[in-house]
Short mmCIF file of C-alpha atoms in Angstrom, two decimals:
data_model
loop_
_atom_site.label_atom_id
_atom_site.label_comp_id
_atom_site.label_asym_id
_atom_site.label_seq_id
_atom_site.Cartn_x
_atom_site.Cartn_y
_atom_site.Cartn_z
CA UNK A 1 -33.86 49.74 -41.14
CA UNK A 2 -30.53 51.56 -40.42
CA UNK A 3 -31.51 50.97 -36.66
CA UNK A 4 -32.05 47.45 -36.61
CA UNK A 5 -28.45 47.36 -38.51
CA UNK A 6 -26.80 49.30 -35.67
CA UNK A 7 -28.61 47.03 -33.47
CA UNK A 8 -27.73 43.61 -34.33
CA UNK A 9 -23.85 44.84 -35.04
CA UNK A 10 -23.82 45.55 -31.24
CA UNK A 11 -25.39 42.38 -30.23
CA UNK A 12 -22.22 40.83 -32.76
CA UNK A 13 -19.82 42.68 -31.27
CA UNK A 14 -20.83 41.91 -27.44
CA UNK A 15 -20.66 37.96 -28.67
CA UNK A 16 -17.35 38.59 -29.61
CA UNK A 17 -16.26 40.06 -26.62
CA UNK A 18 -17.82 37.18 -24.54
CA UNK A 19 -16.19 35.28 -26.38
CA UNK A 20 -12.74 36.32 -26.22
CA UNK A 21 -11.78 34.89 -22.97
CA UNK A 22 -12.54 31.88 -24.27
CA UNK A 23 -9.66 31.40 -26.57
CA UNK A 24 -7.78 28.39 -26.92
CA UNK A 25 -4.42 29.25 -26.78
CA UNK A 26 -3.98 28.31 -23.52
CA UNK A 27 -4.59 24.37 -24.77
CA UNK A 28 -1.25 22.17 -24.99
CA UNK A 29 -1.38 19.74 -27.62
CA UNK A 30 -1.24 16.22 -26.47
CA UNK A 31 2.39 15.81 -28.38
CA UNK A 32 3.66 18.51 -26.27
CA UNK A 33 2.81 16.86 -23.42
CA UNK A 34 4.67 14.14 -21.20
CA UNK A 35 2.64 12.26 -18.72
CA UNK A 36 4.09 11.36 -15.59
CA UNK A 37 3.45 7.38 -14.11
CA UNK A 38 5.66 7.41 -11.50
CA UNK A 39 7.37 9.73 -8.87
CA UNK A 40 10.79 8.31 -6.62
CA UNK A 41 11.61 9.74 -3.67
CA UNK A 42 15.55 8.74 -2.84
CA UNK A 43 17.81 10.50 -0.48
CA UNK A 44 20.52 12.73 -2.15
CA UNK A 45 23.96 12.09 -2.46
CA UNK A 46 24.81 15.16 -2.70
CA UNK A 47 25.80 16.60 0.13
CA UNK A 48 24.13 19.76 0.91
CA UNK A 49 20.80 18.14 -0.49
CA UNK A 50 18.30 16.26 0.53
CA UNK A 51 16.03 14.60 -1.55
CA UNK A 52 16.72 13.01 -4.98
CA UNK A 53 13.53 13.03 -6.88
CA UNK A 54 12.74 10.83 -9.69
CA UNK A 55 10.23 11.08 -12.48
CA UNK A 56 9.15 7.94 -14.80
CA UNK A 57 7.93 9.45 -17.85
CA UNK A 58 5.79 7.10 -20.35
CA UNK A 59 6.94 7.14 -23.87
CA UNK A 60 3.69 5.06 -25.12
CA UNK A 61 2.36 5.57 -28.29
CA UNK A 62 -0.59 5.01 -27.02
CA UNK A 63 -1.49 1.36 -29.32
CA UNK A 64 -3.05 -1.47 -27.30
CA UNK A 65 -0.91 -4.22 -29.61
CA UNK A 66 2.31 -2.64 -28.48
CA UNK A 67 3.98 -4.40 -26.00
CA UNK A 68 7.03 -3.46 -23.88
CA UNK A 69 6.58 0.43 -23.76
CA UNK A 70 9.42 2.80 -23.87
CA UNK A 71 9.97 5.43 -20.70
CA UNK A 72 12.62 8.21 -19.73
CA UNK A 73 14.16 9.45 -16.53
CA UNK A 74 14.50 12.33 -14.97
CA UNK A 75 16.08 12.83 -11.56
CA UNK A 76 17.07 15.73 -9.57
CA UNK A 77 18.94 16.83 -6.48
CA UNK A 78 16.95 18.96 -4.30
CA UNK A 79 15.87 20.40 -0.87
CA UNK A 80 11.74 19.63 -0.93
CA UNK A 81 9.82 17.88 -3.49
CA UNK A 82 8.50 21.16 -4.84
CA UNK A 83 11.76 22.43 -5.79
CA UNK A 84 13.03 19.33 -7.30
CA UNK A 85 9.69 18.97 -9.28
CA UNK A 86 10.48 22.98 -10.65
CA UNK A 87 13.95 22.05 -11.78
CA UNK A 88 12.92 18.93 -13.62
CA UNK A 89 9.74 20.75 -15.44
CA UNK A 90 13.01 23.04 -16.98
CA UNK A 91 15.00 19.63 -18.03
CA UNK A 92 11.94 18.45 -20.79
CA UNK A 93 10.62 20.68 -23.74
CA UNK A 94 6.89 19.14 -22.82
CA UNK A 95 4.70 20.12 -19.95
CA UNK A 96 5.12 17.70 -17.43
CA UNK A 97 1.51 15.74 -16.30
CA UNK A 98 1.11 14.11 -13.14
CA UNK A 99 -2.34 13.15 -13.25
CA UNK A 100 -1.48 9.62 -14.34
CA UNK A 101 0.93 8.88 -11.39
CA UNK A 102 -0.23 5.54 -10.44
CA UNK A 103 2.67 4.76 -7.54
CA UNK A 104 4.71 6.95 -5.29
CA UNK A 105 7.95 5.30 -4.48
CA UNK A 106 10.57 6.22 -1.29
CA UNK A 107 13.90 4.48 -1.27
CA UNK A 108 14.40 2.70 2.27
CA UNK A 109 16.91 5.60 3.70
CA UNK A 110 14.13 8.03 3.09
CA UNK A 111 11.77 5.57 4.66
CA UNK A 112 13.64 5.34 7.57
CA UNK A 113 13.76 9.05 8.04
CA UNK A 114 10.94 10.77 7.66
CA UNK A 115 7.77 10.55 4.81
CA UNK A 116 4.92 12.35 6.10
CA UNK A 117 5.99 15.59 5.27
CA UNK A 118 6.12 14.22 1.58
CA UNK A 119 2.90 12.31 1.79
CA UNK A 120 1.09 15.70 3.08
CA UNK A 121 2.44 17.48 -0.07
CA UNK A 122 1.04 14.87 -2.56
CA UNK A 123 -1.90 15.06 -0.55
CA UNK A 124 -2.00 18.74 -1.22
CA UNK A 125 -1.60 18.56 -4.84
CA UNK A 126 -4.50 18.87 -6.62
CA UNK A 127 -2.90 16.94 -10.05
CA UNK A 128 -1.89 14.19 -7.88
CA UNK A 129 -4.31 11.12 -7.76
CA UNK A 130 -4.82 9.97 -4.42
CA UNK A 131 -5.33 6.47 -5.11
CA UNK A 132 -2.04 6.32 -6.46
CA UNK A 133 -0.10 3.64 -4.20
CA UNK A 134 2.95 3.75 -2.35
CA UNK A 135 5.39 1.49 -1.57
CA UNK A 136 9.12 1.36 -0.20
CA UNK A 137 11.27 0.66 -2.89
CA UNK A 138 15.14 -1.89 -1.53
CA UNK A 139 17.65 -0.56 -2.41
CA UNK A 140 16.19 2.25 -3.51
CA UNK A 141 13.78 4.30 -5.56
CA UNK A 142 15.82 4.82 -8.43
CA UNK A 143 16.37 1.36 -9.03
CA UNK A 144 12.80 -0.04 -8.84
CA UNK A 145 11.59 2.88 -11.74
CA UNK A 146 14.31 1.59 -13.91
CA UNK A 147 12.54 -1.97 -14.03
CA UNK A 148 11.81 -3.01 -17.30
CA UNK A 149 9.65 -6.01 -17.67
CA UNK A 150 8.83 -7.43 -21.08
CA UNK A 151 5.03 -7.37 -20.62
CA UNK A 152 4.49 -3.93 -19.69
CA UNK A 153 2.27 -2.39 -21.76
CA UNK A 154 2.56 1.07 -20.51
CA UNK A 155 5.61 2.48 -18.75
CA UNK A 156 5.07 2.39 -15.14
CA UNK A 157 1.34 -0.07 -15.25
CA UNK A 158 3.33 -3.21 -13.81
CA UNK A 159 3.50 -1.41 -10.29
CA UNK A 160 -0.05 -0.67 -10.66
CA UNK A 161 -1.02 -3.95 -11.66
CA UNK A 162 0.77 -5.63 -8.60
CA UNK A 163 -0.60 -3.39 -6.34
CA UNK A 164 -4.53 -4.12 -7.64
CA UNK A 165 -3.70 -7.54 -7.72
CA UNK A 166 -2.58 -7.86 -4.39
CA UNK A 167 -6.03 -7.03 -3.38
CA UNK A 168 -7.59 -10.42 -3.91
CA UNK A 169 -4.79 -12.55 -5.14
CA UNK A 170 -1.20 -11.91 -2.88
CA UNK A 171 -1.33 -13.05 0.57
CA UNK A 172 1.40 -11.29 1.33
CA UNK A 173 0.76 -7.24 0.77
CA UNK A 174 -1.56 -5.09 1.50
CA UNK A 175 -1.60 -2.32 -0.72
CA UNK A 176 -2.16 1.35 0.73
CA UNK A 177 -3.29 4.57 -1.76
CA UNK A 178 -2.04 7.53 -1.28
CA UNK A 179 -5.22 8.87 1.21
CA UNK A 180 -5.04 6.08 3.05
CA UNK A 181 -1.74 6.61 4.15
CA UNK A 182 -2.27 10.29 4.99
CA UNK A 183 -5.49 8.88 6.70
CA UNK A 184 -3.25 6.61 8.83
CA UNK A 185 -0.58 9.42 9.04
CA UNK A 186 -3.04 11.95 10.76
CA UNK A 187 -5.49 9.77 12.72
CA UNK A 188 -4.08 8.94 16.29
CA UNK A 189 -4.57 5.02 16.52
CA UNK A 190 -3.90 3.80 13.87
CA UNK A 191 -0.36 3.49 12.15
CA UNK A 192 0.92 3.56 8.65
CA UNK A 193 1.86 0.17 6.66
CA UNK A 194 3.24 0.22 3.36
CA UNK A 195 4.63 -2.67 0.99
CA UNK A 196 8.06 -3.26 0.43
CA UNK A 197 9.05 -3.56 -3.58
CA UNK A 198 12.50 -5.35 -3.32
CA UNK A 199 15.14 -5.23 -6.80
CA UNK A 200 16.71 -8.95 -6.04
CA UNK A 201 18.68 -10.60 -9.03
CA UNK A 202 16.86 -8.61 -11.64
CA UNK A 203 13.37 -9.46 -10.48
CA UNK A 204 10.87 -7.79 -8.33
CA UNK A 205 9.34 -9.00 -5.33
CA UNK A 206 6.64 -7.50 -3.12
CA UNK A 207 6.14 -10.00 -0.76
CA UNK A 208 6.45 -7.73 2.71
CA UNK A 209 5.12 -5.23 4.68
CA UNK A 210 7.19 -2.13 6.33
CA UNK A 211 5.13 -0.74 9.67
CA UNK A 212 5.78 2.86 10.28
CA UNK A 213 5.05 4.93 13.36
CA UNK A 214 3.84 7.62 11.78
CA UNK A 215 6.56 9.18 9.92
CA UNK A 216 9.32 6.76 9.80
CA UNK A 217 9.64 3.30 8.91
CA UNK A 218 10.52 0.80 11.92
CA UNK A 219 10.04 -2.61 11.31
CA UNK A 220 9.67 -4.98 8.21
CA UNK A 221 7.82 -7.78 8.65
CA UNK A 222 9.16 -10.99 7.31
CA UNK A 223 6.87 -12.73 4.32
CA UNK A 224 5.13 -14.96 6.93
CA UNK A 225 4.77 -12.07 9.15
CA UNK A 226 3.63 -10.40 6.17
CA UNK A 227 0.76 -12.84 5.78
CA UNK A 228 -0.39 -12.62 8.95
CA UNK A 229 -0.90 -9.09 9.18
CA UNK A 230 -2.92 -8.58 5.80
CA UNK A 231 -4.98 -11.29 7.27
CA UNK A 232 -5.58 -9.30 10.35
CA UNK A 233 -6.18 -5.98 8.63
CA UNK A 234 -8.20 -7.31 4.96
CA UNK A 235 -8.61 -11.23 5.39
CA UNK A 236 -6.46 -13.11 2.48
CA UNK A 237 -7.74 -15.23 -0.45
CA UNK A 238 -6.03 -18.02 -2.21
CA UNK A 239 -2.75 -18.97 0.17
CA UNK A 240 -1.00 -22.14 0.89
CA UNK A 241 -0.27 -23.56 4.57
CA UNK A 242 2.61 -26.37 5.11
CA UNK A 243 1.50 -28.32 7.97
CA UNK A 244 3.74 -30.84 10.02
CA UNK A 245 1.93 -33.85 11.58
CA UNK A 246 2.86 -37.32 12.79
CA UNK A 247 0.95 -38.50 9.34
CA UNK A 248 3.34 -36.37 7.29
CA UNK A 249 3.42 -33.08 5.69
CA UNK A 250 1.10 -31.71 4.07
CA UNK A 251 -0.04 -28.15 2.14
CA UNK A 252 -3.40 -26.94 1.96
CA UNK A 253 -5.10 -23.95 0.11
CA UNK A 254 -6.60 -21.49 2.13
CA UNK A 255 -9.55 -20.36 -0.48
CA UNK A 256 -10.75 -17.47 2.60
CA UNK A 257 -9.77 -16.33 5.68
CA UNK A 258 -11.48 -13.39 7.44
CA UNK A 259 -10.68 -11.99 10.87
CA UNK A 260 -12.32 -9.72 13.85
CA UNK A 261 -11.96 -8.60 17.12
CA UNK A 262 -13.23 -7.50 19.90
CA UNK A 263 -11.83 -4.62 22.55
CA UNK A 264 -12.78 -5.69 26.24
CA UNK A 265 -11.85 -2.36 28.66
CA UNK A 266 -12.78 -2.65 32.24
CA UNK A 267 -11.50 -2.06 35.50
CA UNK A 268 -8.65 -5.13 35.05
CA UNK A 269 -6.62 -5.28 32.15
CA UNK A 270 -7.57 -4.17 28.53
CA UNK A 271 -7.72 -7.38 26.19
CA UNK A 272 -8.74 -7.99 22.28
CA UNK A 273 -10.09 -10.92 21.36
CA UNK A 274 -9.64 -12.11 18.02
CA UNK A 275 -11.54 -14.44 15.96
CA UNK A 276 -10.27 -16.24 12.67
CA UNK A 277 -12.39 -18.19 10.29
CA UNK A 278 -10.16 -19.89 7.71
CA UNK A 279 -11.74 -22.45 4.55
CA UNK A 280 -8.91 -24.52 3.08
CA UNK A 281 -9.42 -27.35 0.31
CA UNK A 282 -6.88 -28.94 -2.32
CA UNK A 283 -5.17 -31.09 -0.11
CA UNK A 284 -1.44 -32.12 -1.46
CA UNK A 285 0.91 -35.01 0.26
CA UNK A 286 4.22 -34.04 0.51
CA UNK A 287 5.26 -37.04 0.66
CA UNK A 288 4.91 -41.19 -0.09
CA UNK A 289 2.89 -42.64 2.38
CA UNK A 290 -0.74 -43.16 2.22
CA UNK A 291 -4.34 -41.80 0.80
CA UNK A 292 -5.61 -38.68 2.73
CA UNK A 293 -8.13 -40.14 5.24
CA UNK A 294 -11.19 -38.00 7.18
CA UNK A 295 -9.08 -39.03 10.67
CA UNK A 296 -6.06 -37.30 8.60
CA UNK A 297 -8.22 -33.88 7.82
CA UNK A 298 -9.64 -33.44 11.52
CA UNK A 299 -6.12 -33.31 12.39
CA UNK A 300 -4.60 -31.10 9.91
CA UNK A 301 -7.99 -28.66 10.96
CA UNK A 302 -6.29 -28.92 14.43
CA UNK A 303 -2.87 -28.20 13.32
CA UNK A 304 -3.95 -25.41 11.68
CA UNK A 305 -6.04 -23.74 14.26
CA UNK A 306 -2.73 -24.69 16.60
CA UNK A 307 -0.56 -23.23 14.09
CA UNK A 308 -2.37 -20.26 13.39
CA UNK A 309 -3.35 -19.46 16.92
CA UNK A 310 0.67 -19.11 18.21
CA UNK A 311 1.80 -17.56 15.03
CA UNK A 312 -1.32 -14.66 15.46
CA UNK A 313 -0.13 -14.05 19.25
CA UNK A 314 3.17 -13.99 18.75
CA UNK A 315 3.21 -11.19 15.85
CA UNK A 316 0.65 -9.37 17.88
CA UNK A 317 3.09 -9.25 20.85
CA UNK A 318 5.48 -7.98 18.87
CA UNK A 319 3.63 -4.70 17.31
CA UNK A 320 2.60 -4.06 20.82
CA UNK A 321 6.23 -3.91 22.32
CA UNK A 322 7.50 -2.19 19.08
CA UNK A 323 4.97 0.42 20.10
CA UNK A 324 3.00 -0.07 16.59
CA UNK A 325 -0.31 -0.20 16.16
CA UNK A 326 -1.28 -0.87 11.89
CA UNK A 327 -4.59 -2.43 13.58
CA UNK A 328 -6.26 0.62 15.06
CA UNK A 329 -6.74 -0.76 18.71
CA UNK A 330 -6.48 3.03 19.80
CA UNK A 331 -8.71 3.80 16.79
CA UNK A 332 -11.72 1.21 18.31
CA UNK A 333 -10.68 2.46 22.10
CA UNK A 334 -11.51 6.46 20.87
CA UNK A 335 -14.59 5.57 18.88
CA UNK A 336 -15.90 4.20 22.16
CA UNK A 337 -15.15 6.88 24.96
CA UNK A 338 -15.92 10.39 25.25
CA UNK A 339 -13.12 12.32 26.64
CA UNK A 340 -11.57 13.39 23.96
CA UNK A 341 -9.01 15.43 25.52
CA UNK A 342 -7.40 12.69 27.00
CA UNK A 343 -8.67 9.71 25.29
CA UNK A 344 -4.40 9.49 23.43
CA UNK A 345 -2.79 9.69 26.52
CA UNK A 346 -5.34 7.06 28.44
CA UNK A 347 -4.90 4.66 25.50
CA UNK A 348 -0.96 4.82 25.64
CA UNK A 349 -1.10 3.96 28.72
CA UNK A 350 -3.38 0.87 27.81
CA UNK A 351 -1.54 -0.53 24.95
CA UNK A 352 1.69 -1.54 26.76
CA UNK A 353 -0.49 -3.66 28.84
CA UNK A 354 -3.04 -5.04 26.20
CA UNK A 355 -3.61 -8.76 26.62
CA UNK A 356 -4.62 -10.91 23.22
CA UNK A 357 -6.73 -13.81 22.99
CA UNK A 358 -6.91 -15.77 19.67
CA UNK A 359 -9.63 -18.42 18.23
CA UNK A 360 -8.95 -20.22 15.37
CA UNK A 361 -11.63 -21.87 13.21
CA UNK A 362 -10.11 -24.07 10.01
CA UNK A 363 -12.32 -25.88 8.15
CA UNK A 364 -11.15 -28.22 5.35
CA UNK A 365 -14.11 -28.39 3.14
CA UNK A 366 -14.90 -32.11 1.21
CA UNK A 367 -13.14 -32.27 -2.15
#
């Protein structure tokens, strides 16, 4: 009896000790806890610093009916986004958590500098989601994170929202997560877009597209350029086309529009050949003079392909001669040759002298 005793208070004891490491202590209650939604990126003012990092801090109290959360700020001066991201977890009494950061924002000057160095450090941090989105915030980081709108249910969503929405609904942006952009950033061939989030007469507006070359911004597109290009990369859903013709003006609703092409390399000169298929319906006179007619739609299918067509070719000419390529002609060209060691040199060679060849096909379905 005494040795069954002796031998179940060892088995006890080693439960114990297994146990031990398990201890909670390490747990941090959820009210000791801030969460993170959104990270700025701003250049410093200061001037023996370089970045000015900004944290948007959700202040939710986490019920569904409350509209209009509250958030703090926290910015720092700093030299790299680690160090700036030390000094601000010793400015809050909470544990800082980033696992919610939905958008990463950099203010144009840092745009224009250099971001890939900052992108490959999200990238490397494990807390970090990468389908978080990024975008280039006019003037400037700060300013976009202080945006309050009314219907904001939690403290930093509204950027999220815009971005997800601008999936199917905005014709204008084309909304790039986090490893997407360091997908773009490291693959030769293919170059780095990002949305632009402009602060204009306390209102937001994402309505264009920044092209970078890699690490710095060098171009932004205008809002029709801006179209163009998402149409190009994603096709676009749900956008409206004025059209100018001898019977008047008149705006249609494109319900889809998908594009393709095609990379022709042989022993002349290196062409893509797009094609565009475009369905437009809900019709709208612009002005006073007459019914829509079937003679009337044929044209405005013409004008559109017309329209289309030179607008296409002339935005492609331009990424070509600003050396940019958000399409991923060098991409396709390396996917379909074999020497590898100087498949980046032969292809920017190639690019400079890249011909483009557009087809247009509108249709204006029966209402």
């Amino acid at each position: 009896m005494l040795r069954a005793t002796n031998k179940a208070g060892l088995v006890a004891a080693c439960v114990i000790f297994m146990l031990m490491p398990l201890s909670g202590c390490a747990f941090e209650d959820i009210d000791r806890r801030a969460f993170v939604t959104s990270i700025g990126i701003d250049s410093s003012e200061v001037k023996d610093k370089k970045y000015s990092v900004i944290l948007k801090i959700s202040m939710s109290k986490g019920d569904p009916k409350v509209i209009g959360s509250d958030f703090l700020m926290l910015q720092v001066n700093c030299n790299s986004i680690s160090e700036g991201l030390d000094l601000l977890r010793a400015m809050s009494d909470k544990k800082l958590e980033y696992g919610h950061v939905k958008v990463l924002l950099f203010g144009e000057e840092v745009a224009r500098k250099d971001i890939s160095l900052a992108v490959d450090y999200f990238m490397r941090r494990p807390d970090i989601q990468k389908i978080a989105y990024l975008g280039v915030g006019k003037p400037n980081a700060y300013e976009l994170l202080r945006f309050k709108p009314k219907e904001e249910a939690v403290a930093g969503s509204y950027f999220f929202y815009a971005f997800e929405r601008s999936r199917m609904q905005s014709p204008f942006v084309y909304a790039v997560p986090l490893y997407d952009a360091s997908r773009r950033i490291t693959t030769p061939g293919l170059d780095l877009t990002i949305p632009v989030m402009a602060y204009v007469h306390d209102d937001l507006q994402i309505n264009q597209i920044a092209l970078f070359d890699k690490k710095k911004l060098k171009v932004e597109l205008a809002s029709d350029e801006s179209k163009l290009l998402k149409l190009l990369i994603a096709g676009v859903h749900n956008d409206t086309l004025t059209l100018k013709t001898k019977d008047g003006v008149f705006s249609v609703t494109t319900e889809d529009g998908e594009s393709d092409y095609k990379l022709a390399i042989g022993q002349g000169k290196a062409k893509a050949f797009f094609s565009i298929k475009m369905k437009g319906a809900l019709i709208e006179r612009m002005d006073d003079s007459g019914v829509i007619t079937e003679d009337i739609k044929k044209t405005l299918e013409q004008k559109a392909e017309e329209q289309l067509q030179k607008n296409v070719l002339q935005l492609l000419i331009k990424l070509k001669e600003e050396g940019l390529d958000p399409l991923g002609f060098g991409l396709r060209y390396r996917s379909r040759h074999w020497d590898h060691s100087n498949e980046v040199k032969s292809w920017s060679a190639i690019y400079p002298e890249l011909e483009f060849q557009v087809k247009v096909q509108y249709k204006i379905k029966e209402n």
